[in-house]
mmCIF file of N, CA and C in Angstrom:
data_model
loop_
_atom_site.group_PDB
_atom_site.id
_atom_site.type_symbol
_atom_site.label_atom_id
_atom_site.label_comp_id
_atom_site.label_asym_id
_atom_site.label_seq_id
_atom_site.Cartn_x
_atom_site.Cartn_y
_atom_site.Cartn_z
ATOM 1 N N MET A 18 -41.383 18.251 75.972
ATOM 2 C CA MET A 18 -41.325 18.836 77.290
ATOM 3 C C MET A 18 -41.639 17.755 78.319
ATOM 4 N N ALA A 19 -40.918 17.743 79.390
ATOM 5 C CA ALA A 19 -41.118 16.737 80.432
ATOM 6 C C ALA A 19 -42.379 17.041 81.229
ATOM 7 N N GLN A 20 -43.041 15.987 81.638
ATOM 8 C CA GLN A 20 -44.222 16.135 82.482
ATOM 9 C C GLN A 20 -43.784 16.485 83.898
ATOM 10 N N ARG A 21 -44.717 16.897 84.702
ATOM 11 C CA ARG A 21 -44.389 17.376 86.036
ATOM 12 C C ARG A 21 -43.774 16.289 86.915
ATOM 13 N N GLY A 22 -44.248 15.047 86.839
ATOM 14 C CA GLY A 22 -43.754 13.980 87.697
ATOM 15 C C GLY A 22 -42.532 13.250 87.155
ATOM 16 N N ASP A 23 -42.121 13.576 85.915
ATOM 17 C CA ASP A 23 -40.978 12.885 85.313
ATOM 18 C C ASP A 23 -39.667 13.404 85.896
ATOM 19 N N PRO A 24 -38.721 12.497 86.176
ATOM 20 C CA PRO A 24 -37.412 12.962 86.635
ATOM 21 C C PRO A 24 -36.666 13.633 85.478
ATOM 22 N N PRO A 25 -35.850 14.592 85.764
ATOM 23 C CA PRO A 25 -35.123 15.289 84.703
ATOM 24 C C PRO A 25 -34.190 14.332 83.950
ATOM 25 N N ARG A 26 -34.146 14.472 82.642
ATOM 26 C CA ARG A 26 -33.314 13.596 81.822
ATOM 27 C C ARG A 26 -31.831 13.831 82.086
ATOM 28 N N LEU A 27 -31.453 15.083 82.325
ATOM 29 C CA LEU A 27 -30.051 15.386 82.576
ATOM 30 C C LEU A 27 -29.566 14.683 83.836
ATOM 31 N N ARG A 28 -30.388 14.663 84.861
ATOM 32 C CA ARG A 28 -30.018 14.003 86.110
ATOM 33 C C ARG A 28 -29.785 12.511 85.878
ATOM 34 N N GLN A 29 -30.655 11.873 85.108
ATOM 35 C CA GLN A 29 -30.480 10.451 84.807
ATOM 36 C C GLN A 29 -29.208 10.222 84.005
ATOM 37 N N TYR A 30 -28.960 11.078 83.041
ATOM 38 C CA TYR A 30 -27.776 10.968 82.192
ATOM 39 C C TYR A 30 -26.498 11.075 83.028
ATOM 40 N N VAL A 31 -26.436 12.087 83.865
ATOM 41 C CA VAL A 31 -25.248 12.303 84.690
ATOM 42 C C VAL A 31 -25.098 11.194 85.723
ATOM 43 N N ALA A 32 -26.187 10.741 86.314
ATOM 44 C CA ALA A 32 -26.119 9.687 87.329
ATOM 45 C C ALA A 32 -25.588 8.389 86.741
ATOM 46 N N ALA A 33 -26.014 8.044 85.543
ATOM 47 C CA ALA A 33 -25.531 6.808 84.910
ATOM 48 C C ALA A 33 -24.039 6.888 84.629
ATOM 49 N N ARG A 34 -23.578 8.019 84.134
ATOM 50 C CA ARG A 34 -22.144 8.169 83.841
ATOM 51 C C ARG A 34 -21.322 8.245 85.121
ATOM 52 N N ALA A 35 -21.859 8.892 86.139
ATOM 53 C CA ALA A 35 -21.146 8.981 87.416
ATOM 54 C C ALA A 35 -21.008 7.608 88.064
ATOM 55 N N ARG A 36 -22.041 6.771 87.954
ATOM 56 C CA ARG A 36 -21.941 5.404 88.484
ATOM 57 C C ARG A 36 -20.884 4.610 87.736
ATOM 58 N N LEU A 37 -20.843 4.770 86.435
ATOM 59 C CA LEU A 37 -19.891 4.034 85.613
ATOM 60 C C LEU A 37 -18.454 4.406 85.962
ATOM 61 N N VAL A 38 -18.147 5.690 85.934
ATOM 62 C CA VAL A 38 -16.788 6.138 86.236
ATOM 63 C C VAL A 38 -16.509 6.004 87.727
ATOM 64 N N GLY A 39 -17.508 6.255 88.560
ATOM 65 C CA GLY A 39 -17.326 6.157 90.011
ATOM 66 C C GLY A 39 -17.009 4.759 90.483
ATOM 67 N N SER A 40 -17.600 3.751 89.848
ATOM 68 C CA SER A 40 -17.279 2.374 90.239
ATOM 69 C C SER A 40 -15.822 2.061 89.924
ATOM 70 N N GLY A 41 -15.349 2.505 88.759
ATOM 71 C CA GLY A 41 -13.934 2.327 88.429
ATOM 72 C C GLY A 41 -13.042 3.127 89.357
ATOM 73 N N LEU A 42 -13.481 4.328 89.704
ATOM 74 C CA LEU A 42 -12.709 5.175 90.610
ATOM 75 C C LEU A 42 -12.580 4.530 91.988
ATOM 76 N N GLY A 43 -13.667 3.963 92.481
ATOM 77 C CA GLY A 43 -13.637 3.304 93.794
ATOM 78 C C GLY A 43 -12.724 2.096 93.816
ATOM 79 N N VAL A 44 -12.831 1.258 92.796
ATOM 80 C CA VAL A 44 -11.956 0.080 92.720
ATOM 81 C C VAL A 44 -10.509 0.517 92.559
ATOM 82 N N GLY A 45 -10.277 1.520 91.723
ATOM 83 C CA GLY A 45 -8.920 2.026 91.539
ATOM 84 C C GLY A 45 -8.347 2.625 92.809
ATOM 85 N N PHE A 46 -9.181 3.346 93.562
ATOM 86 C CA PHE A 46 -8.722 3.921 94.827
ATOM 87 C C PHE A 46 -8.269 2.820 95.778
ATOM 88 N N LEU A 47 -9.060 1.769 95.852
ATOM 89 C CA LEU A 47 -8.706 0.639 96.709
ATOM 90 C C LEU A 47 -7.413 -0.024 96.234
ATOM 91 N N LEU A 48 -7.301 -0.256 94.932
ATOM 92 C CA LEU A 48 -6.089 -0.873 94.389
ATOM 93 C C LEU A 48 -4.864 0.013 94.590
ATOM 94 N N GLY A 49 -5.025 1.316 94.375
ATOM 95 C CA GLY A 49 -3.911 2.237 94.572
ATOM 96 C C GLY A 49 -3.464 2.303 96.021
ATOM 97 N N SER A 50 -4.424 2.321 96.932
ATOM 98 C CA SER A 50 -4.089 2.364 98.361
ATOM 99 C C SER A 50 -3.372 1.096 98.796
ATOM 100 N N LEU A 51 -3.939 -0.042 98.417
ATOM 101 C CA LEU A 51 -3.310 -1.315 98.786
ATOM 102 C C LEU A 51 -1.977 -1.508 98.080
ATOM 103 N N GLY A 52 -1.913 -1.099 96.817
ATOM 104 C CA GLY A 52 -0.662 -1.221 96.072
ATOM 105 C C GLY A 52 0.438 -0.367 96.668
ATOM 106 N N MET A 53 0.113 0.855 97.020
ATOM 107 C CA MET A 53 1.103 1.753 97.625
ATOM 108 C C MET A 53 1.569 1.224 98.973
ATOM 109 N N ALA A 54 0.629 0.807 99.808
ATOM 110 C CA ALA A 54 1.001 0.282 101.130
ATOM 111 C C ALA A 54 1.801 -1.008 100.995
ATOM 112 N N GLY A 55 1.349 -1.903 100.130
ATOM 113 C CA GLY A 55 2.049 -3.178 99.956
ATOM 114 C C GLY A 55 3.435 -3.005 99.377
ATOM 115 N N TRP A 56 3.562 -2.139 98.374
ATOM 116 C CA TRP A 56 4.868 -1.938 97.744
ATOM 117 C C TRP A 56 5.825 -1.226 98.700
ATOM 118 N N THR A 57 5.294 -0.343 99.540
ATOM 119 C CA THR A 57 6.136 0.322 100.537
ATOM 120 C C THR A 57 6.614 -0.679 101.585
ATOM 121 N N LEU A 58 5.742 -1.569 102.017
ATOM 122 C CA LEU A 58 6.159 -2.593 102.979
ATOM 123 C C LEU A 58 7.181 -3.544 102.364
ATOM 124 N N TYR A 59 7.033 -3.822 101.080
ATOM 125 C CA TYR A 59 7.948 -4.744 100.401
ATOM 126 C C TYR A 59 9.323 -4.114 100.174
ATOM 127 N N THR A 60 9.349 -2.859 99.705
ATOM 128 C CA THR A 60 10.629 -2.220 99.381
ATOM 129 C C THR A 60 11.193 -1.402 100.531
ATOM 130 N N GLY A 61 10.344 -0.889 101.390
ATOM 131 C CA GLY A 61 10.801 -0.051 102.483
ATOM 132 C C GLY A 61 11.007 1.403 102.085
ATOM 133 N N ASP A 62 10.733 1.755 100.843
ATOM 134 C CA ASP A 62 10.941 3.115 100.357
ATOM 135 C C ASP A 62 9.615 3.681 99.851
ATOM 136 N N ALA A 63 9.064 4.618 100.614
ATOM 137 C CA ALA A 63 7.746 5.160 100.270
ATOM 138 C C ALA A 63 7.783 6.018 99.010
ATOM 139 N N ARG A 64 8.875 6.749 98.795
ATOM 140 C CA ARG A 64 8.939 7.630 97.619
ATOM 141 C C ARG A 64 8.968 6.849 96.313
ATOM 142 N N SER A 65 9.783 5.819 96.254
ATOM 143 C CA SER A 65 9.831 5.038 95.012
ATOM 144 C C SER A 65 8.541 4.237 94.833
ATOM 145 N N SER A 66 7.942 3.812 95.935
ATOM 146 C CA SER A 66 6.662 3.103 95.845
ATOM 147 C C SER A 66 5.579 4.015 95.290
ATOM 148 N N GLU A 67 5.564 5.248 95.772
ATOM 149 C CA GLU A 67 4.577 6.202 95.266
ATOM 150 C C GLU A 67 4.768 6.441 93.771
ATOM 151 N N ALA A 68 6.009 6.640 93.361
ATOM 152 C CA ALA A 68 6.280 6.893 91.943
ATOM 153 C C ALA A 68 5.886 5.703 91.076
ATOM 154 N N THR A 69 6.184 4.498 91.545
ATOM 155 C CA THR A 69 5.889 3.299 90.760
ATOM 156 C C THR A 69 4.390 3.066 90.624
ATOM 157 N N VAL A 70 3.672 3.077 91.730
ATOM 158 C CA VAL A 70 2.237 2.787 91.697
ATOM 159 C C VAL A 70 1.483 3.921 91.005
ATOM 160 N N PHE A 71 1.892 5.166 91.220
ATOM 161 C CA PHE A 71 1.257 6.292 90.538
ATOM 162 C C PHE A 71 1.457 6.183 89.030
ATOM 163 N N ALA A 72 2.663 5.803 88.608
ATOM 164 C CA ALA A 72 2.934 5.645 87.173
ATOM 165 C C ALA A 72 2.083 4.531 86.569
ATOM 166 N N LEU A 73 1.883 3.452 87.301
ATOM 167 C CA LEU A 73 1.016 2.379 86.805
ATOM 168 C C LEU A 73 -0.430 2.864 86.671
ATOM 169 N N GLY A 74 -0.877 3.659 87.629
ATOM 170 C CA GLY A 74 -2.218 4.238 87.537
ATOM 171 C C GLY A 74 -2.344 5.180 86.345
ATOM 172 N N ALA A 75 -1.303 5.976 86.102
ATOM 173 C CA ALA A 75 -1.321 6.874 84.945
ATOM 174 C C ALA A 75 -1.325 6.086 83.642
ATOM 175 N N LEU A 76 -0.636 4.952 83.627
ATOM 176 C CA LEU A 76 -0.632 4.095 82.442
ATOM 177 C C LEU A 76 -2.029 3.541 82.164
ATOM 178 N N VAL A 77 -2.705 3.067 83.203
ATOM 179 C CA VAL A 77 -4.070 2.554 83.045
ATOM 180 C C VAL A 77 -5.005 3.676 82.588
ATOM 181 N N PHE A 78 -4.869 4.847 83.198
ATOM 182 C CA PHE A 78 -5.699 5.992 82.810
ATOM 183 C C PHE A 78 -5.468 6.366 81.348
ATOM 184 N N GLY A 79 -4.209 6.433 80.955
ATOM 185 C CA GLY A 79 -3.881 6.782 79.572
ATOM 186 C C GLY A 79 -4.389 5.759 78.574
ATOM 187 N N PHE A 80 -4.257 4.488 78.912
ATOM 188 C CA PHE A 80 -4.767 3.440 78.030
ATOM 189 C C PHE A 80 -6.281 3.553 77.888
ATOM 190 N N GLY A 81 -6.966 3.803 78.993
ATOM 191 C CA GLY A 81 -8.417 3.961 78.946
ATOM 192 C C GLY A 81 -8.832 5.166 78.121
ATOM 193 N N LEU A 82 -8.117 6.277 78.270
ATOM 194 C CA LEU A 82 -8.443 7.485 77.517
ATOM 195 C C LEU A 82 -8.198 7.287 76.026
ATOM 196 N N LEU A 83 -7.091 6.657 75.687
ATOM 197 C CA LEU A 83 -6.790 6.381 74.281
ATOM 198 C C LEU A 83 -7.805 5.406 73.687
ATOM 199 N N GLY A 84 -8.148 4.368 74.435
ATOM 200 C CA GLY A 84 -9.135 3.406 73.959
ATOM 201 C C GLY A 84 -10.515 4.012 73.816
ATOM 202 N N TRP A 85 -10.877 4.902 74.734
ATOM 203 C CA TRP A 85 -12.177 5.566 74.668
ATOM 204 C C TRP A 85 -12.274 6.423 73.410
ATOM 205 N N SER A 86 -11.234 7.213 73.154
ATOM 206 C CA SER A 86 -11.274 8.058 71.953
ATOM 207 C C SER A 86 -11.220 7.211 70.688
ATOM 208 N N GLY A 87 -10.467 6.121 70.710
ATOM 209 C CA GLY A 87 -10.436 5.222 69.561
ATOM 210 C C GLY A 87 -11.780 4.571 69.309
ATOM 211 N N SER A 88 -12.491 4.254 70.375
ATOM 212 C CA SER A 88 -13.832 3.678 70.230
ATOM 213 C C SER A 88 -14.778 4.663 69.568
ATOM 214 N N ILE A 89 -14.649 5.922 69.929
ATOM 215 C CA ILE A 89 -15.509 6.944 69.337
ATOM 216 C C ILE A 89 -15.156 7.149 67.862
ATOM 217 N N LEU A 90 -13.860 7.234 67.568
ATOM 218 C CA LEU A 90 -13.442 7.518 66.197
ATOM 219 C C LEU A 90 -13.700 6.358 65.244
ATOM 220 N N ALA A 91 -13.396 5.143 65.663
ATOM 221 C CA ALA A 91 -13.455 4.000 64.750
ATOM 222 C C ALA A 91 -14.584 3.029 65.054
ATOM 223 N N GLY A 92 -15.361 3.290 66.077
ATOM 224 C CA GLY A 92 -16.365 2.332 66.531
ATOM 225 C C GLY A 92 -17.379 1.925 65.491
ATOM 226 N N ARG A 93 -17.957 2.887 64.816
ATOM 227 C CA ARG A 93 -18.980 2.549 63.815
ATOM 228 C C ARG A 93 -18.376 1.809 62.636
ATOM 229 N N GLY A 94 -17.161 2.168 62.273
ATOM 230 C CA GLY A 94 -16.489 1.456 61.185
ATOM 231 C C GLY A 94 -16.203 0.010 61.545
ATOM 232 N N ILE A 95 -15.781 -0.219 62.778
ATOM 233 C CA ILE A 95 -15.514 -1.591 63.222
ATOM 234 C C ILE A 95 -16.810 -2.385 63.280
ATOM 235 N N GLU A 96 -17.875 -1.764 63.784
ATOM 236 C CA GLU A 96 -19.173 -2.450 63.808
ATOM 237 C C GLU A 96 -19.632 -2.805 62.394
ATOM 238 N N ALA A 97 -19.463 -1.879 61.452
ATOM 239 C CA ALA A 97 -19.871 -2.144 60.064
ATOM 240 C C ALA A 97 -19.033 -3.261 59.454
ATOM 241 N N MET A 98 -17.726 -3.263 59.745
ATOM 242 C CA MET A 98 -16.858 -4.312 59.224
ATOM 243 C C MET A 98 -17.263 -5.673 59.786
ATOM 244 N N GLN A 99 -17.555 -5.726 61.070
ATOM 245 C CA GLN A 99 -17.960 -6.995 61.675
ATOM 246 C C GLN A 99 -19.284 -7.482 61.106
ATOM 247 N N GLU A 100 -20.197 -6.566 60.853
ATOM 248 C CA GLU A 100 -21.469 -6.958 60.254
ATOM 249 C C GLU A 100 -21.260 -7.446 58.819
ATOM 250 N N HIS A 101 -20.397 -6.752 58.084
ATOM 251 C CA HIS A 101 -20.125 -7.135 56.695
ATOM 252 C C HIS A 101 -19.442 -8.501 56.616
ATOM 253 N N MET A 102 -18.515 -8.755 57.552
ATOM 254 C CA MET A 102 -17.781 -10.024 57.542
ATOM 255 C C MET A 102 -18.519 -11.123 58.290
ATOM 256 N N ASP A 103 -19.638 -10.782 58.918
ATOM 257 C CA ASP A 103 -20.454 -11.740 59.669
ATOM 258 C C ASP A 103 -19.621 -12.484 60.716
ATOM 259 N N THR A 104 -18.953 -11.716 61.581
ATOM 260 C CA THR A 104 -18.077 -12.311 62.594
ATOM 261 C C THR A 104 -18.829 -12.813 63.815
ATOM 262 N N ARG A 105 -20.069 -12.420 63.964
ATOM 263 C CA ARG A 105 -20.894 -12.803 65.121
ATOM 264 C C ARG A 105 -20.248 -12.375 66.447
ATOM 265 N N SER A 106 -19.634 -11.238 66.427
ATOM 266 C CA SER A 106 -19.002 -10.694 67.624
ATOM 267 C C SER A 106 -20.008 -9.826 68.373
ATOM 268 N N ASN A 107 -19.886 -9.786 69.672
ATOM 269 C CA ASN A 107 -20.760 -8.944 70.487
ATOM 270 C C ASN A 107 -20.151 -7.576 70.756
ATOM 271 N N TRP A 108 -19.029 -7.252 70.092
ATOM 272 C CA TRP A 108 -18.365 -5.976 70.305
ATOM 273 C C TRP A 108 -19.227 -4.857 69.759
ATOM 274 N N THR A 109 -19.425 -3.830 70.575
ATOM 275 C CA THR A 109 -20.138 -2.639 70.117
ATOM 276 C C THR A 109 -19.371 -1.404 70.564
ATOM 277 N N GLU A 110 -19.586 -0.326 69.854
ATOM 278 C CA GLU A 110 -18.937 0.933 70.222
ATOM 279 C C GLU A 110 -19.338 1.341 71.635
ATOM 280 N N ARG A 111 -20.602 1.189 71.953
ATOM 281 C CA ARG A 111 -21.108 1.595 73.270
ATOM 282 C C ARG A 111 -20.433 0.805 74.387
ATOM 283 N N ASN A 112 -20.356 -0.513 74.233
ATOM 284 C CA ASN A 112 -19.715 -1.331 75.267
ATOM 285 C C ASN A 112 -18.232 -1.016 75.382
ATOM 286 N N SER A 113 -17.589 -0.734 74.260
ATOM 287 C CA SER A 113 -16.175 -0.380 74.296
ATOM 288 C C SER A 113 -15.962 0.947 75.026
ATOM 289 N N ARG A 114 -16.811 1.925 74.741
ATOM 290 C CA ARG A 114 -16.694 3.209 75.442
ATOM 291 C C ARG A 114 -16.916 3.046 76.935
ATOM 292 N N ARG A 115 -17.881 2.207 77.303
ATOM 293 C CA ARG A 115 -18.149 1.964 78.730
ATOM 294 C C ARG A 115 -16.941 1.325 79.408
ATOM 295 N N ALA A 116 -16.341 0.346 78.757
ATOM 296 C CA ALA A 116 -15.176 -0.326 79.333
ATOM 297 C C ALA A 116 -14.007 0.638 79.484
ATOM 298 N N MET A 117 -13.793 1.465 78.484
ATOM 299 C CA MET A 117 -12.677 2.408 78.546
ATOM 300 C C MET A 117 -12.930 3.503 79.579
ATOM 301 N N ALA A 118 -14.180 3.921 79.748
ATOM 302 C CA ALA A 118 -14.501 4.904 80.788
ATOM 303 C C ALA A 118 -14.245 4.314 82.167
ATOM 304 N N ARG A 119 -14.554 3.040 82.318
ATOM 305 C CA ARG A 119 -14.289 2.376 83.595
ATOM 306 C C ARG A 119 -12.782 2.269 83.843
ATOM 307 N N LEU A 120 -12.004 1.996 82.788
ATOM 308 C CA LEU A 120 -10.548 1.970 82.932
ATOM 309 C C LEU A 120 -10.008 3.346 83.308
ATOM 310 N N CYS A 121 -10.542 4.398 82.697
ATOM 311 C CA CYS A 121 -10.121 5.759 83.061
ATOM 312 C C CYS A 121 -10.402 6.032 84.536
ATOM 313 N N GLY A 122 -11.578 5.655 84.985
ATOM 314 C CA GLY A 122 -11.910 5.829 86.400
ATOM 315 C C GLY A 122 -10.990 5.026 87.293
ATOM 316 N N GLY A 123 -10.689 3.804 86.887
ATOM 317 C CA GLY A 123 -9.783 2.962 87.671
ATOM 318 C C GLY A 123 -8.385 3.546 87.751
ATOM 319 N N GLY A 124 -7.865 4.011 86.623
ATOM 320 C CA GLY A 124 -6.538 4.625 86.625
ATOM 321 C C GLY A 124 -6.492 5.886 87.464
ATOM 322 N N GLY A 125 -7.538 6.704 87.357
ATOM 323 C CA GLY A 125 -7.611 7.900 88.199
ATOM 324 C C GLY A 125 -7.703 7.550 89.673
ATOM 325 N N GLY A 126 -8.457 6.504 89.982
ATOM 326 C CA GLY A 126 -8.564 6.054 91.371
ATOM 327 C C GLY A 126 -7.240 5.545 91.915
ATOM 328 N N ILE A 127 -6.490 4.841 91.084
ATOM 329 C CA ILE A 127 -5.170 4.366 91.512
ATOM 330 C C ILE A 127 -4.275 5.557 91.835
ATOM 331 N N MET A 128 -4.299 6.573 90.983
ATOM 332 C CA MET A 128 -3.455 7.746 91.229
ATOM 333 C C MET A 128 -3.877 8.473 92.508
ATOM 334 N N VAL A 129 -5.180 8.623 92.718
ATOM 335 C CA VAL A 129 -5.662 9.308 93.926
ATOM 336 C C VAL A 129 -5.366 8.472 95.169
ATOM 337 N N GLY A 130 -5.629 7.166 95.105
ATOM 338 C CA GLY A 130 -5.355 6.293 96.246
ATOM 339 C C GLY A 130 -3.887 6.282 96.622
ATOM 340 N N THR A 131 -3.031 6.268 95.617
ATOM 341 C CA THR A 131 -1.593 6.311 95.862
ATOM 342 C C THR A 131 -1.201 7.612 96.549
ATOM 343 N N SER A 132 -1.746 8.717 96.075
ATOM 344 C CA SER A 132 -1.412 10.018 96.659
ATOM 345 C C SER A 132 -1.896 10.139 98.097
ATOM 346 N N VAL A 133 -3.078 9.612 98.372
ATOM 347 C CA VAL A 133 -3.612 9.682 99.740
ATOM 348 C C VAL A 133 -2.750 8.870 100.695
ATOM 349 N N VAL A 134 -2.400 7.643 100.306
ATOM 350 C CA VAL A 134 -1.573 6.805 101.180
ATOM 351 C C VAL A 134 -0.172 7.390 101.313
ATOM 352 N N ALA A 135 0.365 7.967 100.235
ATOM 353 C CA ALA A 135 1.692 8.591 100.310
ATOM 354 C C ALA A 135 1.685 9.773 101.272
ATOM 355 N N ALA A 136 0.586 10.515 101.310
ATOM 356 C CA ALA A 136 0.493 11.634 102.243
ATOM 357 C C ALA A 136 0.461 11.141 103.691
ATOM 358 N N LEU A 137 -0.088 9.944 103.902
ATOM 359 C CA LEU A 137 -0.137 9.388 105.258
ATOM 360 C C LEU A 137 1.218 8.844 105.700
ATOM 361 N N PHE A 138 2.013 8.369 104.746
ATOM 362 C CA PHE A 138 3.358 7.874 105.090
ATOM 363 C C PHE A 138 4.252 9.052 105.221
#
């Protein structure tokens, strides 16, 4: 049971994950906004620019989601194999999941940023 002055564990848990995904989301939003605006200025066609940049964001999101689930499914096996083979690698399941969660946030941010800029055009 938590003591009276201790912060709730759930709040800490959610805050850490929100910072992780939120940082990727923020960077992705910026990249999506700039990508949409830049590609529209380059091609002159806002609709095709939106489709292209949104699709790239969906690709990043999908890669992150697939990598995240793969890290969960095979992570311990890969760690055990690396330990058995003595590869001296710093790869861990936890770090892989964190990286893939950040990619998911980035891809989602690209899609949202693209949609916001497309609505303005």
